Short mmCIF file of C-alpha atoms in Angstrom, two decimals:
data_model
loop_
_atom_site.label_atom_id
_atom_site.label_comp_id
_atom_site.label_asym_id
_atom_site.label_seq_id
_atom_site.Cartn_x
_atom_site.Cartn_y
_atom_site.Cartn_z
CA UNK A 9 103.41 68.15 77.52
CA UNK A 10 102.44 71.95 78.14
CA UNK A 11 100.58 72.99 80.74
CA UNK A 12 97.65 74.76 78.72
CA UNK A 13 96.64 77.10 82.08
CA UNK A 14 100.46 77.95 82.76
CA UNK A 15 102.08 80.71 81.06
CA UNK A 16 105.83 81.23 80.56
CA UNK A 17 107.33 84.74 80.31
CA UNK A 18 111.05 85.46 80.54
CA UNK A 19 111.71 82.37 82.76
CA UNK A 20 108.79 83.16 84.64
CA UNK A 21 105.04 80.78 85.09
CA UNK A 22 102.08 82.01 86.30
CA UNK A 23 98.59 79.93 86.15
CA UNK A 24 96.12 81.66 83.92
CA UNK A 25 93.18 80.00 83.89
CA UNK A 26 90.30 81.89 81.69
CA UNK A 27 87.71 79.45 82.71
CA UNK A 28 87.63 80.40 86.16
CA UNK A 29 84.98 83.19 86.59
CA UNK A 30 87.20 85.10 89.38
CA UNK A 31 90.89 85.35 86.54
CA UNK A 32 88.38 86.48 84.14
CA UNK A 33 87.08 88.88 86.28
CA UNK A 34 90.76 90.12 87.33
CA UNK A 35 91.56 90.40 83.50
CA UNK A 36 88.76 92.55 82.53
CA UNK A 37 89.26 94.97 85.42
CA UNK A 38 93.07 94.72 84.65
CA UNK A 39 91.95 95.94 81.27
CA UNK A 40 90.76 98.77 82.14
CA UNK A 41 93.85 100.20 83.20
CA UNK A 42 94.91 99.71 79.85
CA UNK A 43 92.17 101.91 78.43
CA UNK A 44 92.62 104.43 80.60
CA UNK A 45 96.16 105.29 79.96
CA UNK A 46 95.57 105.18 76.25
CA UNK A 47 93.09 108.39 76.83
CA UNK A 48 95.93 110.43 78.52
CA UNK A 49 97.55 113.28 76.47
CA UNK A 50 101.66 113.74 76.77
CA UNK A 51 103.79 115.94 74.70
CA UNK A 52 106.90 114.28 75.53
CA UNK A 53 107.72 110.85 73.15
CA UNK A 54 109.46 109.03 76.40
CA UNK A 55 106.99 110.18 78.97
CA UNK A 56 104.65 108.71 76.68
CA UNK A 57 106.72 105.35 76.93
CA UNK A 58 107.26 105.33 80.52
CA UNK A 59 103.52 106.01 81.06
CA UNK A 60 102.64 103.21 78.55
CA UNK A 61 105.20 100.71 79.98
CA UNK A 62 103.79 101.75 83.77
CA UNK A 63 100.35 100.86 82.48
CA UNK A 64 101.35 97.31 81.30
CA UNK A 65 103.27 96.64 84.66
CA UNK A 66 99.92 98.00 86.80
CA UNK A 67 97.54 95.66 84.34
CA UNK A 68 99.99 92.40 85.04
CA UNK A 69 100.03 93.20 88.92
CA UNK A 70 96.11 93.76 89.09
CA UNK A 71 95.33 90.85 87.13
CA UNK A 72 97.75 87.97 88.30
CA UNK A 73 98.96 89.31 91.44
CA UNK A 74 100.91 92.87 93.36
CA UNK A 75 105.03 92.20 92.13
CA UNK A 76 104.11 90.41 88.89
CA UNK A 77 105.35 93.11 86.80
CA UNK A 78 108.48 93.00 88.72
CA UNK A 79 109.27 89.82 88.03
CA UNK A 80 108.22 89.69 84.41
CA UNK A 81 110.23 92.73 82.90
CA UNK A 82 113.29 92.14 85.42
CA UNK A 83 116.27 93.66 83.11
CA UNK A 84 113.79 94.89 80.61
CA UNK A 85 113.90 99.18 80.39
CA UNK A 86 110.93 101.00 79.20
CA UNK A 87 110.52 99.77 75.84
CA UNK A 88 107.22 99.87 74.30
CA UNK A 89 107.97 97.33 71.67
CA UNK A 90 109.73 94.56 74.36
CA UNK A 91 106.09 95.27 76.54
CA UNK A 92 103.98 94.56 73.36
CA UNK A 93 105.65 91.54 73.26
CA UNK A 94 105.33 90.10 76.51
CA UNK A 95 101.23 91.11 76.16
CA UNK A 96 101.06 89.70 72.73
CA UNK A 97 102.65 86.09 74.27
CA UNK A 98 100.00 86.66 77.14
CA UNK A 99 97.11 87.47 74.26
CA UNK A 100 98.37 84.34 72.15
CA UNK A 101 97.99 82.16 75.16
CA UNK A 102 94.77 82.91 76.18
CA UNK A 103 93.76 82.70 72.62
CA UNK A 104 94.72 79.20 72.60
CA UNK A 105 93.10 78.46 75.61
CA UNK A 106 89.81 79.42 74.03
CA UNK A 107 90.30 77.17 70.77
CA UNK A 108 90.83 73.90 73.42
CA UNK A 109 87.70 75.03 75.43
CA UNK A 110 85.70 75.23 71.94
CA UNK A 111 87.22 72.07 70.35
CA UNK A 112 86.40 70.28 73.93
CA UNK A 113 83.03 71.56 73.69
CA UNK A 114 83.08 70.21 70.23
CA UNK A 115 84.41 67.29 71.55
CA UNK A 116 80.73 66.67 73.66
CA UNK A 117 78.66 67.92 71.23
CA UNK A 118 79.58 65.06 68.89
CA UNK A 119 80.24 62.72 71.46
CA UNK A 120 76.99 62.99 73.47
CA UNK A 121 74.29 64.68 70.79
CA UNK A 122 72.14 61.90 69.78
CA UNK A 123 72.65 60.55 66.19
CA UNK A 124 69.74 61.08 63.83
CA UNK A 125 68.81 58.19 60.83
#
């Protein structure tokens, strides 16, 4: 049975757990990183890459821990596409995790709301 707070990316598993107030608030700062290198202006088409593939590497180490990145795109070269990838996998799971936390919550809603005649 999967683990639904442990994802897998290129043989690696880290515990993402989007309940917990403190991972949630890791991911939104880690975020932010994000944003910001989307507002900086290169000429050059494989600076732009690098700086783009840097970003994702500095939003995995702030938000699950310092040497994530490394160990997530080990043998993987500045590729925008393979890094949209890994983020889309990380997107997907989280996504997931919020359809079990609604359909638990669900779940007690029917369970425990009283039944009217």
């Amino acid at each position: 049975m999967e683990n639904s707070y442990i994802w897998s990316i290129n043989g690696c598993e880290f515990e993402v757990d989007m309940e917990d107030a403190e991972t949630v608030d890791r991911y939104v700062s880690a975020l932010k990183i994000l944003e910001n290198a989307d507002n900086r202006q290169m000429s050059n088409i494989s600076e732009k890459i690098r700086t783009y593939c840097k970003a994702f590497r500095e939003f995995y180490d702030a938000f699950l821990s310092e040497g994530t990145s490394e160990k997530i795109f080990s043998g993987i070269n500045d590729n925008s596409r393979k890094y949209d990838e890994v983020f889309e996998s990380l997107l997907d799971f989280i996504d997931r995790q919020h359809i079990e936390v609604k359909n638990r919550k669900n779940r007690f809603a029917q369970r425990y709301t009283p039944k009217t005649r």
